[in-house]
mmCIF file of C-alpha atoms in Angstrom:
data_model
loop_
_atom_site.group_PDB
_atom_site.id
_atom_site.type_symbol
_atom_site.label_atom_id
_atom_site.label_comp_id
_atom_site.label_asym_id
_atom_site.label_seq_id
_atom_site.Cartn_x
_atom_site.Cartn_y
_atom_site.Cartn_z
ATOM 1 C CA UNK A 1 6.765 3.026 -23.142
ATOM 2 C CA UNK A 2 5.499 1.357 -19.814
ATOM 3 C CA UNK A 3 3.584 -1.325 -19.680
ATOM 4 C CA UNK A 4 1.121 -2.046 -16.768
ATOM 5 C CA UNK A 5 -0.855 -5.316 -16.035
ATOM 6 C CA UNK A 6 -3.079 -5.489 -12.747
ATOM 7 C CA UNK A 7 -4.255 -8.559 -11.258
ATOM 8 C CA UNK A 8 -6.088 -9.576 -7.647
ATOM 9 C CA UNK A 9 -9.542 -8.817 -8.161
ATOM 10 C CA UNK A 10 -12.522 -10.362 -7.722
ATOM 11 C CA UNK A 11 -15.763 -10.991 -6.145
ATOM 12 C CA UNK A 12 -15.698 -10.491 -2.473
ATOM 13 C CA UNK A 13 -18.821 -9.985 0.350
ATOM 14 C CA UNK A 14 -19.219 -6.444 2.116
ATOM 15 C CA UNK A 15 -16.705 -6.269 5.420
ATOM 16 C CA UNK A 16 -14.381 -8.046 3.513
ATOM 17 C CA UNK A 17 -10.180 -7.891 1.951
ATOM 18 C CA UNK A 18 -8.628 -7.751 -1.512
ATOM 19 C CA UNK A 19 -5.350 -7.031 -2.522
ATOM 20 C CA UNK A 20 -4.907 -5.393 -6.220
ATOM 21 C CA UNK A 21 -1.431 -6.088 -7.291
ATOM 22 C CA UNK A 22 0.211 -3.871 -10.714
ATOM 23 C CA UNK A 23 3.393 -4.841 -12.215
ATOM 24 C CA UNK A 24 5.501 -2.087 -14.528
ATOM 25 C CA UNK A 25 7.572 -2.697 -16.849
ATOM 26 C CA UNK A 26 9.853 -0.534 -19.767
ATOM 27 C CA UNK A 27 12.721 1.219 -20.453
ATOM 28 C CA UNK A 28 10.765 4.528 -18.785
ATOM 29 C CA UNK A 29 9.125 2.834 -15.705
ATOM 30 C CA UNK A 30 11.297 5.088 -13.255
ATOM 31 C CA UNK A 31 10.101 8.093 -14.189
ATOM 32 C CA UNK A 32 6.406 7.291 -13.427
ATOM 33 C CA UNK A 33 4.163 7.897 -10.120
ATOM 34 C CA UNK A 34 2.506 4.505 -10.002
ATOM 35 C CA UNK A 35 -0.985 5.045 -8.559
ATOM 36 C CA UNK A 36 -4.442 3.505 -8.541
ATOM 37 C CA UNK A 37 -7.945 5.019 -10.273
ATOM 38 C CA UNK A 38 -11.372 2.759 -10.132
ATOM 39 C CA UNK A 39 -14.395 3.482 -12.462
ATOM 40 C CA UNK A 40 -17.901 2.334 -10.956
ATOM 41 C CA UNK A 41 -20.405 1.228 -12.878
ATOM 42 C CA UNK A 42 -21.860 4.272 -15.212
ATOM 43 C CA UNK A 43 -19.616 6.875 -13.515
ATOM 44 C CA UNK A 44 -16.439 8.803 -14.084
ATOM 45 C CA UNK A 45 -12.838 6.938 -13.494
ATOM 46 C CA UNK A 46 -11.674 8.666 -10.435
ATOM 47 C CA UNK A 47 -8.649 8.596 -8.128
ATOM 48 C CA UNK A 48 -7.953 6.251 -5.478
ATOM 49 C CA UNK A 49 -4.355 6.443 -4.139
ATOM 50 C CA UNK A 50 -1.131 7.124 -5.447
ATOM 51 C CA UNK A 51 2.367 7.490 -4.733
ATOM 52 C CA UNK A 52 4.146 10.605 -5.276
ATOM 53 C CA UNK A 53 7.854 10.234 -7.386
ATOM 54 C CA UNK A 54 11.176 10.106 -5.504
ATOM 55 C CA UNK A 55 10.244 10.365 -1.489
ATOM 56 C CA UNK A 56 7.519 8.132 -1.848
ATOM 57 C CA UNK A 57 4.865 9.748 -0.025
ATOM 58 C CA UNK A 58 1.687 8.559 -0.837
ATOM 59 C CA UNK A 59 -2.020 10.372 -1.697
ATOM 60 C CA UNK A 60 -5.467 8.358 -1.128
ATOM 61 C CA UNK A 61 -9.142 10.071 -1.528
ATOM 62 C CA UNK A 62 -10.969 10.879 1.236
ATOM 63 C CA UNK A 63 -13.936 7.901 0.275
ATOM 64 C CA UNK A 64 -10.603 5.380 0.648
ATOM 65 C CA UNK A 65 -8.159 6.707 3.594
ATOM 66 C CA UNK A 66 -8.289 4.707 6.642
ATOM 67 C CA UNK A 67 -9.184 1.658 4.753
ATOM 68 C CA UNK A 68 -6.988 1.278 1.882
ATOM 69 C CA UNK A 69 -3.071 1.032 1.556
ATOM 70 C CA UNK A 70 -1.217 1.239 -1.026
ATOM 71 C CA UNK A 71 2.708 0.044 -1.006
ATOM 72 C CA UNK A 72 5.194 -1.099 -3.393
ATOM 73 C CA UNK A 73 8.058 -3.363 -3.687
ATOM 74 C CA UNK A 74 11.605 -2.092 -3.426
ATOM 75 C CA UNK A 75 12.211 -2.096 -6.339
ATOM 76 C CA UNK A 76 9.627 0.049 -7.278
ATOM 77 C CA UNK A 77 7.780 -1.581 -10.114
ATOM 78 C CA UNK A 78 5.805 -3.465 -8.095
ATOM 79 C CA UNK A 79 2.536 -1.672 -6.384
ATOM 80 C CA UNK A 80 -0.383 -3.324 -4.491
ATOM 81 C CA UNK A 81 -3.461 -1.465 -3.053
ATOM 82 C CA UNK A 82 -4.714 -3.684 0.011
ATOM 83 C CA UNK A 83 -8.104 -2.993 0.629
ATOM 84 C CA UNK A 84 -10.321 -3.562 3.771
ATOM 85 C CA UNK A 85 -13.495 -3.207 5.011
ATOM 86 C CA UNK A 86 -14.804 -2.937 1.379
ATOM 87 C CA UNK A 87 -18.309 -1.521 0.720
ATOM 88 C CA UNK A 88 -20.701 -2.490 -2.188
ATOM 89 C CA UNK A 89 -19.852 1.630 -2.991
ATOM 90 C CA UNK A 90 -16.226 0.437 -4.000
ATOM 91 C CA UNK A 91 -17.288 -1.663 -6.594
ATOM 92 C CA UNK A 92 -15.786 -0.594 -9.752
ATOM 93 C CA UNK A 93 -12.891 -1.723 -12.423
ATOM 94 C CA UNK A 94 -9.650 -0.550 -10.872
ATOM 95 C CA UNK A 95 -6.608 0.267 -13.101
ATOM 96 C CA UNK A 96 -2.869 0.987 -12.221
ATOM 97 C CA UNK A 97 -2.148 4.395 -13.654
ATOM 98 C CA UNK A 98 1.535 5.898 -14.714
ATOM 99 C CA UNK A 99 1.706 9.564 -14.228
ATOM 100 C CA UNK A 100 5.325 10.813 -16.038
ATOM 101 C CA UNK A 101 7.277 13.326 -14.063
ATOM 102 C CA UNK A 102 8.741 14.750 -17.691
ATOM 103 C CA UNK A 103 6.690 17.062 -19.115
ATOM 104 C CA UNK A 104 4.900 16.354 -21.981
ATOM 105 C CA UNK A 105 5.250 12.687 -21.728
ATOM 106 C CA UNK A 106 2.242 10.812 -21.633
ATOM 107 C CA UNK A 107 0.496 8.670 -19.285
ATOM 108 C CA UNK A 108 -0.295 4.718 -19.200
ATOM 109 C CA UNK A 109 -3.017 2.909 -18.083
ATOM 110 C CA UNK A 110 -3.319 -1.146 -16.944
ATOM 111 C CA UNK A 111 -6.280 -3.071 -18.768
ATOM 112 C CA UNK A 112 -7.837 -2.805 -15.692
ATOM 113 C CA UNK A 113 -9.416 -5.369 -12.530
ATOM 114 C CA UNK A 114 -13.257 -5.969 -11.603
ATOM 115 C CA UNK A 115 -13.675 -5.520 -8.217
ATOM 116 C CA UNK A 116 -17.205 -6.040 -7.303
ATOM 117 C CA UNK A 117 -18.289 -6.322 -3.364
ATOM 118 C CA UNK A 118 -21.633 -7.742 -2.402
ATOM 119 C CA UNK A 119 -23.649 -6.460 0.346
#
């Protein structure tokens, strides 16, 4: 099993910086893609940005790149998504997310982080 527990958000004015932080933990945690997925407020949970396993190349949506990062600690259990320039469009809960590179594992979610941006 992997367990995932987000923390960093908050309430934060339009034009302005938060940094989501996820920490992983279990036996399994190494062969997960750590990534990010938000769910606004009566809409669909949708992706954000992830890393992909091994090489570490990452993959952000288009409504994020140029204004989100996300990076991760060496030891790779560790993953933060900085975010600038935040718009009252990004508010949402954000949750880590564990996609398993076996197949037929499943995947893990975190309990999730309100981030909510005021215009």
């Amino acid at each position: 099993q992997v367990q995932l527990v987000e923390s960093g958000g908050g309430l934060v004015q339009a034009g302005g910086s938060l940094r989501l932080s996820c920490s992983a933990s279990g036996r399994t945690v190494s062969s997960y893609a750590l990534g990010w997925f938000r769910q606004p407020p009566g809409k669909e949970r949708e992706f954000v940005a992830a890393f992909t396993w091994g090489p570490g190349t990452t993959n952000y949506a288009d409504s994020v790149k140029g204004r989100f990062t996300i990076s991760r600690d060496n030891a790779k259990t560790t993953i933060y998504l900085q975010m600038n320039s935040l718009k009252p469009e990004d508010t949402a809960v954000y949750y880590c997310h564990a996609r398993p590179v076996i197949a037929g594992a499943g995947d893990y979610w975190g309990q999730g982080t309100q981030v909510t941006v005021s215009s």
